[in-house]
Short mmCIF file of C-alpha atoms and ligand atoms in Angstrom, two decimals:
data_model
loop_
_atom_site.label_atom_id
_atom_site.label_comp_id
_atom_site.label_asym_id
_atom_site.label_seq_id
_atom_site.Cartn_x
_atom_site.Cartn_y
_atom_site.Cartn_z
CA UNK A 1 -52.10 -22.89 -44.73
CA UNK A 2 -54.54 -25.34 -43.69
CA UNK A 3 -55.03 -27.96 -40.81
CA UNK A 4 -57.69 -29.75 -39.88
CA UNK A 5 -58.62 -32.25 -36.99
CA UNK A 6 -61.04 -34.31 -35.62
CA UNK A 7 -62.14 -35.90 -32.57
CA UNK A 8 -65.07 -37.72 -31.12
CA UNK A 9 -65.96 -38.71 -27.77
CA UNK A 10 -68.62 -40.20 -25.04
CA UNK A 11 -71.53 -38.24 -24.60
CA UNK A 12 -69.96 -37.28 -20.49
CA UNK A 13 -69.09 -34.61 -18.64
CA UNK A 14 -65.56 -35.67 -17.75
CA UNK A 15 -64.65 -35.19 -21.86
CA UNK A 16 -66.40 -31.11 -22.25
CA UNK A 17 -62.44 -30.23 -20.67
CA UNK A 18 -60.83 -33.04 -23.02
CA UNK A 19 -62.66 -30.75 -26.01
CA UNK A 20 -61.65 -27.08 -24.84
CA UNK A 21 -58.06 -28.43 -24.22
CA UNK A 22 -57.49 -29.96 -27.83
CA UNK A 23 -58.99 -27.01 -29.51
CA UNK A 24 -56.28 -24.32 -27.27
CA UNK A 25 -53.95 -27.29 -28.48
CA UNK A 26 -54.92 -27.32 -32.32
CA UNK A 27 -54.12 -23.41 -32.07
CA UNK A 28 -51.60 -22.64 -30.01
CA UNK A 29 -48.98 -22.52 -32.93
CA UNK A 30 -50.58 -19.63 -34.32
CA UNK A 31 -49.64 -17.70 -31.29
CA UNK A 32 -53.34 -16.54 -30.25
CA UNK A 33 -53.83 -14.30 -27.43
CA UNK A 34 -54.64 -15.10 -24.50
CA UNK A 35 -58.02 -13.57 -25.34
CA UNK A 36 -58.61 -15.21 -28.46
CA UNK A 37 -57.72 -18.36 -26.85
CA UNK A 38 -60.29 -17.71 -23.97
CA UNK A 39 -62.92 -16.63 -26.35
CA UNK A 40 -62.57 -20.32 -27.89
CA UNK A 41 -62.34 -22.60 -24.94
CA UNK A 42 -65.80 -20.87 -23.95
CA UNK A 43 -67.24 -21.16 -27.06
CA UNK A 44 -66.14 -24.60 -27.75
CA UNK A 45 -67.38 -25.43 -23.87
CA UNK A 46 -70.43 -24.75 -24.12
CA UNK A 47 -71.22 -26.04 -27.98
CA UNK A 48 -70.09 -29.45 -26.19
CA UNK A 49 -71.62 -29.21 -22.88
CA UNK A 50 -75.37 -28.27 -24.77
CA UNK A 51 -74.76 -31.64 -26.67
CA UNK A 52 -73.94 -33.52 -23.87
CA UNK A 53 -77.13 -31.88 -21.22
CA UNK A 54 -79.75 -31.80 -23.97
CA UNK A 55 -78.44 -33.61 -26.60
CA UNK A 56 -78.15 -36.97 -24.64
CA UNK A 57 -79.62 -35.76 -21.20
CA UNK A 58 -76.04 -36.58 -19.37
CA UNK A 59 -76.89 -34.76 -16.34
CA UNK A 60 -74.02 -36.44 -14.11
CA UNK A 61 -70.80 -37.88 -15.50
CA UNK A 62 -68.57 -40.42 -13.78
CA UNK A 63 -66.79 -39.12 -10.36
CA UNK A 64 -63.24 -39.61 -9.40
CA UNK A 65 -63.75 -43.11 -8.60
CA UNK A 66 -65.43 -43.92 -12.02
CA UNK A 67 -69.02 -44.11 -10.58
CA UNK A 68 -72.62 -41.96 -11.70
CA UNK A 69 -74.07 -39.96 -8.30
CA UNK A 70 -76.42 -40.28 -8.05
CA UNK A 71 -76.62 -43.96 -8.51
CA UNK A 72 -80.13 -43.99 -9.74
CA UNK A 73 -79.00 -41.67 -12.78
CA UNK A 74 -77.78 -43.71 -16.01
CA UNK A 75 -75.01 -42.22 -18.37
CA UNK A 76 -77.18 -42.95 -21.93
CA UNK A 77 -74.82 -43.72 -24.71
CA UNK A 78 -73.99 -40.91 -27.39
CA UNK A 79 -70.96 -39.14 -29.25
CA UNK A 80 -70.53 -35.75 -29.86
CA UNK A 81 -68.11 -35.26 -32.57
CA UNK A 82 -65.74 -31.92 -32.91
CA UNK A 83 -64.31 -31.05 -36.11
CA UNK A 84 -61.42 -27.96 -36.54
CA UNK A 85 -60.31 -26.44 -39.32
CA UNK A 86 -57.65 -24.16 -39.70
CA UNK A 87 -57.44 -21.79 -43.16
CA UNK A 88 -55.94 -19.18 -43.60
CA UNK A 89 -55.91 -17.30 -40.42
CA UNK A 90 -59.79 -18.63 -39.76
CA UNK A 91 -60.57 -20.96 -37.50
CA UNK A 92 -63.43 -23.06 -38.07
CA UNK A 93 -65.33 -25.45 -35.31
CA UNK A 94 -68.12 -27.84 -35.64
CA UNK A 95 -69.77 -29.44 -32.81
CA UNK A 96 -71.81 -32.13 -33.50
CA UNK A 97 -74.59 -34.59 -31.61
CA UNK A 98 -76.97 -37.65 -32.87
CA UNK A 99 -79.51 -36.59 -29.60
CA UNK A 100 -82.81 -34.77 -29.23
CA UNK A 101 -82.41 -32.12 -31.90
CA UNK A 102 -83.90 -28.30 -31.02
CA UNK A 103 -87.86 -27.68 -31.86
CA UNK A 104 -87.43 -23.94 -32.40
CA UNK A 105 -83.84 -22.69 -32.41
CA UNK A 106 -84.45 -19.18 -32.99
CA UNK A 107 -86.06 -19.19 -29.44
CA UNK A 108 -83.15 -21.45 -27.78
CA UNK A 109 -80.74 -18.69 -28.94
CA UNK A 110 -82.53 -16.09 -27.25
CA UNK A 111 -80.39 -14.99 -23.95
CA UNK A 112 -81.66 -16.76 -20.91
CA UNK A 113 -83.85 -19.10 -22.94
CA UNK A 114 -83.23 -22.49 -21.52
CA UNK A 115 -85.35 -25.76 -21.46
CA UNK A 116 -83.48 -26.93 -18.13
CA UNK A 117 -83.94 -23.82 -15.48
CA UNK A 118 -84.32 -26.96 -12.16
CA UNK A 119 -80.47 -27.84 -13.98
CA UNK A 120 -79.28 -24.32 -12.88
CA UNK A 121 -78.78 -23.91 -16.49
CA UNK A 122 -78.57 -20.25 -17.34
CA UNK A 123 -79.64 -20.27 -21.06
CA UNK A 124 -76.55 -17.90 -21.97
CA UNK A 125 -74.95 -20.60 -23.76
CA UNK A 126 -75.40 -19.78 -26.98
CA UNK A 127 -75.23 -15.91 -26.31
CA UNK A 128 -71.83 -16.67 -25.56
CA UNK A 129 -70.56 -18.42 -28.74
CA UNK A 130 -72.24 -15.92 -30.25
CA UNK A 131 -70.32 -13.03 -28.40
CA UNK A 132 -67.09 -15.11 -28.11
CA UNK A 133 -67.05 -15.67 -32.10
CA UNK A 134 -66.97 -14.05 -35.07
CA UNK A 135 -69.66 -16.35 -36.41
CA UNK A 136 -72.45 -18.75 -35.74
CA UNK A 137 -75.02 -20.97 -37.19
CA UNK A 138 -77.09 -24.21 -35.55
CA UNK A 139 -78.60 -27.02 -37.80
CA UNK A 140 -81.02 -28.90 -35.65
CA UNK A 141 -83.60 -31.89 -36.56
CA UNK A 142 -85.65 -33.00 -33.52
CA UNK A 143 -85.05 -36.66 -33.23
CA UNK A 144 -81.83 -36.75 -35.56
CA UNK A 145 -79.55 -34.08 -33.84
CA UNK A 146 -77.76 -31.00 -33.53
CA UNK A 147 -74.76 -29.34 -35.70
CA UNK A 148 -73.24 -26.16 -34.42
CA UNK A 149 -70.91 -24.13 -36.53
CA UNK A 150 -68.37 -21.58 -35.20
CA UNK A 151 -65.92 -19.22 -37.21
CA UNK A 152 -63.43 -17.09 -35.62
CA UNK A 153 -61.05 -14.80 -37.37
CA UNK A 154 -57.35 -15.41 -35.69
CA UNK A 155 -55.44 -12.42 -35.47
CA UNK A 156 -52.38 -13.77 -36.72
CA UNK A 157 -54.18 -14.78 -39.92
CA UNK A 158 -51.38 -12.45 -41.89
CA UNK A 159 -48.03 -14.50 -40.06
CA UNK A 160 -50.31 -17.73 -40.96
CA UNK A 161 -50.54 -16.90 -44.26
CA UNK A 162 -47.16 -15.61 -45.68
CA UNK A 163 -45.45 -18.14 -47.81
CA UNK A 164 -41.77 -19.63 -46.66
CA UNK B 1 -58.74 -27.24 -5.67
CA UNK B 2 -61.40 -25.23 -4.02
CA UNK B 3 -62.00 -24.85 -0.72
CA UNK B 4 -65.04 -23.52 1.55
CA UNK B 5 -64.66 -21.71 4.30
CA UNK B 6 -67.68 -20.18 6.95
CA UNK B 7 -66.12 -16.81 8.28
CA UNK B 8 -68.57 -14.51 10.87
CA UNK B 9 -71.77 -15.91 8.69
CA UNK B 10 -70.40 -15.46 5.22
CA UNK B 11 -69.43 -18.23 3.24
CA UNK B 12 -65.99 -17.67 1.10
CA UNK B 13 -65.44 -20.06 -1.99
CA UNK B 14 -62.12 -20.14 -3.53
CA UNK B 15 -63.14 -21.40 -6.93
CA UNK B 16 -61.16 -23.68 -8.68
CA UNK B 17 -58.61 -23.33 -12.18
CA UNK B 18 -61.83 -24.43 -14.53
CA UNK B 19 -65.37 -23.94 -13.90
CA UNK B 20 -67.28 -26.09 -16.64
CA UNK B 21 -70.76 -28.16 -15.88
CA UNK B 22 -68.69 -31.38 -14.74
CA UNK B 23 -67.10 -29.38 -11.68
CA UNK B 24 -70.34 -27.09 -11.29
CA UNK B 25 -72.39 -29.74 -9.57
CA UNK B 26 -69.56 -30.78 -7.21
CA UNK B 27 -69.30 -26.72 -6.25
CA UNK B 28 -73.06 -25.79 -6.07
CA UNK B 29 -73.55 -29.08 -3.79
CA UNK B 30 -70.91 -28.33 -1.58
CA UNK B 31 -72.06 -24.90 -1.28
CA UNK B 32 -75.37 -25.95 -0.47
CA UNK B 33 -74.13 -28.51 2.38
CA UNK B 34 -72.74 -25.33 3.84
CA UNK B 35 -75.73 -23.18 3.42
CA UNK B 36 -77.99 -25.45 4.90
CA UNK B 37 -75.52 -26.34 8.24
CA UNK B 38 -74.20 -23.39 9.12
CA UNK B 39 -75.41 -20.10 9.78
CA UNK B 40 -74.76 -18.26 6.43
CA UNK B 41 -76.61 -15.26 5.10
CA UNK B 42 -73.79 -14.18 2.37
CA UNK B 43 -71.49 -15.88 0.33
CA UNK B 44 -68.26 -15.16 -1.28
CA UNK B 45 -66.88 -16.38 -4.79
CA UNK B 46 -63.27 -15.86 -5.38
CA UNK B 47 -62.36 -16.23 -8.50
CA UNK B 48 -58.80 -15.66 -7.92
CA UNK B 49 -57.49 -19.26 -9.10
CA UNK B 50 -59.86 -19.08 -12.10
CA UNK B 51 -58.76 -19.17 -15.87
CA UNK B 52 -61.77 -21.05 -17.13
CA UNK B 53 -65.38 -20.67 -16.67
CA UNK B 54 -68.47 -21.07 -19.15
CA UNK B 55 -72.28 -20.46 -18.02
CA UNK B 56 -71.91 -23.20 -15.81
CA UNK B 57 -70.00 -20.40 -13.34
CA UNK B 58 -73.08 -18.35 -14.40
CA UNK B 59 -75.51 -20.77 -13.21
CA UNK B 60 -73.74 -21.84 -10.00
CA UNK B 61 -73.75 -18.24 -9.11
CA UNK B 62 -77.69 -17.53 -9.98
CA UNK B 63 -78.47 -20.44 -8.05
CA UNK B 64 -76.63 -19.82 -4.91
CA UNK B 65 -78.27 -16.03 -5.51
CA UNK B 66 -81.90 -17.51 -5.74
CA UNK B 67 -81.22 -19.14 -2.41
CA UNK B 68 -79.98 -16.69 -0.28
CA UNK B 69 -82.03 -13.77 -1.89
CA UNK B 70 -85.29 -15.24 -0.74
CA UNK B 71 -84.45 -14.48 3.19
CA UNK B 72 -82.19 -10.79 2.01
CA UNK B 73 -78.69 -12.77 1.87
CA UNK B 74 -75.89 -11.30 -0.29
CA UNK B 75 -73.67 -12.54 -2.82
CA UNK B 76 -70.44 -11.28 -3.40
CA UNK B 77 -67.72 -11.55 -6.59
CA UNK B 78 -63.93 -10.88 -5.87
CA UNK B 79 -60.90 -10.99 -8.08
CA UNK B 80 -63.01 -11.99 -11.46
CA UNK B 81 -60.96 -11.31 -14.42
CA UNK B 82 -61.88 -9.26 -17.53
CA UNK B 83 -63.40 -12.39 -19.56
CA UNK B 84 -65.10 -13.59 -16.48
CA UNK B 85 -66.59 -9.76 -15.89
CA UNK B 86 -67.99 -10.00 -19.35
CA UNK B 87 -69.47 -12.96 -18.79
CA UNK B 88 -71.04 -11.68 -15.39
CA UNK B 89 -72.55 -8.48 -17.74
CA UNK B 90 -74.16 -10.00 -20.66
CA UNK B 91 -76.45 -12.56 -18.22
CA UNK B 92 -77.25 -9.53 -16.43
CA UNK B 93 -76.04 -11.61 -12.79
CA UNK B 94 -74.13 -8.39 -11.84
CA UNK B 95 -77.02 -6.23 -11.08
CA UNK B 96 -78.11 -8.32 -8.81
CA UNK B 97 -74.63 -9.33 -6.85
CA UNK B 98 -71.98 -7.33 -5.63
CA UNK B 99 -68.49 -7.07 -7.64
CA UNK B 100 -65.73 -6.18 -5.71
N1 ATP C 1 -77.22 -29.89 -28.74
C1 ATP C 1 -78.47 -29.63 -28.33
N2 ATP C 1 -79.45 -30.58 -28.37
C2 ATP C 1 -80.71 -30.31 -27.96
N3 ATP C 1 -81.11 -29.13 -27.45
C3 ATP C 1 -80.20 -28.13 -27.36
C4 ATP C 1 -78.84 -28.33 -27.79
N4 ATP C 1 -78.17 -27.17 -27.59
C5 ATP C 1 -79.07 -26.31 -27.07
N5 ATP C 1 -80.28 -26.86 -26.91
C6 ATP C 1 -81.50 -26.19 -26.41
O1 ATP C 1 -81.29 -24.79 -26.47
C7 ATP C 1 -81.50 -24.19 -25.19
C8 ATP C 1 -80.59 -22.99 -25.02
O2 ATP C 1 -79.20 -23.38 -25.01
P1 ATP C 1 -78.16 -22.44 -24.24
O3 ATP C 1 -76.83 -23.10 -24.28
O4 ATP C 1 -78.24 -21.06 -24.76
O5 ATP C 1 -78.72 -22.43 -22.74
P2 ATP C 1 -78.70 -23.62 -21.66
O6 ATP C 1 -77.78 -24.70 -22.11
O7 ATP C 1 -80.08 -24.00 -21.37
O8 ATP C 1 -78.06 -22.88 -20.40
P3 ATP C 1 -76.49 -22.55 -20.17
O9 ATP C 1 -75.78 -22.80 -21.47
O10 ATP C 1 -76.46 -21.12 -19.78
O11 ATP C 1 -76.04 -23.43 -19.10
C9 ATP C 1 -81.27 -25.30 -24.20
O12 ATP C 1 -81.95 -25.08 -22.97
C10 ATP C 1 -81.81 -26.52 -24.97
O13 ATP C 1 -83.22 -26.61 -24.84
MG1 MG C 2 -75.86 -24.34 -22.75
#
């Protein structure tokens, strides 16, 4: 079988759980487990959150009451887009931004590596996708933007694929 | 929700569901209020409530560990699932924090 979706979305914090969620949606038919599915929500989080931080530099996204704290900081304008493809048992993510781009991405994959330490960023992002799925690969330009590619095998992949 | 509580100088977070960098900031800040206006020299993360956390978890807690370490404060991890405990391994926060 194959499905495939796509969504894109403001450059804010308040949309990195609107990403996770519609990916756990796109999949929950095949019946993952609850591992698979936690493995993906990760991965997916922080592919999305990296665009949104250093893609676009949106440090602070709207609070409850629809304002930026604090008010000196500016939400820039930006999409990140999230493709999903389901084929056969695979599931395929892309996670892409029109920001800053990455000078050297072998060393921003590096565990602990991160541009933004003041952020309390951890620079284990990427570690993560790596560790959470069965594949990865970044396409970066500085100045154009950032594409990040995710695979993960879904264990249901032979109930997925049997014909009616 | 969360919720922050100051009990005989330690400071117990409940974490919330979902720990992603929108809710971080809201959590380290409050944390910090606490930490600065009361007498606190350990704090407690429960991840009891938690389903969801990316290294934004990871960064709350090496931030809250950078600020107590400096005068011999502790930092302590309760109920932290088996994702979350992998998580807590590979950025190498657990050798530094105690797991309970
Ligand atoms: N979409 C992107 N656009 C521009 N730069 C990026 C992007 N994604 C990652 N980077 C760069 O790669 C570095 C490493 O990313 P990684 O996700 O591993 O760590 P981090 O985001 O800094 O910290 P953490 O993810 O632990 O909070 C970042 O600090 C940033 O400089
Ligand atoms: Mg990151």
């Amino acid at each position: 079988m194959k499905n495939e979706m796509e969504l894109q979305f403001d450059a804010i914090s308040n949309n990195e759980s609107l990403a996770r969620l519609s990916v756990a949606a796109f999949i929950a038919h095949t019946n993952p487990t609850l591992e698979e599915m936690a493995d993906i929500k990760t991965a997916v989080s922080e592919a999305v959150t990296n665009s949104i931080i250093h893609g676009y530099g949106n440090i602070q996204g709207y609070t409850r009451h629809g304002e930026v704290r604090p008010s000196i900081s500016e939400i820039q304008e930006g999409k990140v887009r999230l493709y999903c493809k389901l084929l056969d048992g695979d599931l395929l993510v892309e996670v892409e931004d029109w920001g800053k781009g990455i000078e050297n991405i072998e060393k921003a994959m590096e565990p602990l590596y991160t541009t933004r330490p003041e952020l309390e960023r951890s620079g284990m992002g990427f570690a993560f996708m790596e560790a959470f799925m069965d594949d990865l690969s970044v396409e970066s330009t500085p100045g154009i933007g950032t594409v990040v590619h995710m695979k993960k095998k879904l264990n249901c992949g032979a109930w997925i694929g049997k014909e009616d | 929700m969360e919720d922050y509580v100051v009990i005989d100088h330690c400071l117990m977070v409940k974490l919330p569901a979902e720990i992603d960098h929108h809710k971080a900031c809201y959590i380290s800040e409050k944390a910090d209020d606490l930490l600065l206006s009361e007498e606190v020299d350990a704090i407690c993360f429960d991840f009891e409530n938690t389903e969801f956390m990316d290294s934004s978890g990871i960064g709350i807690i090496m931030g809250r560990y950078r600020k107590l370490s400096c005068f011999g404060g502790k930092v302590y991890l309760i109920h932290a699932g088996k994702q979350i405990r992998k998580m807590l391994e590979m950025s190498g926060i657990e050798k530094v924090v105690e797991i309970r």
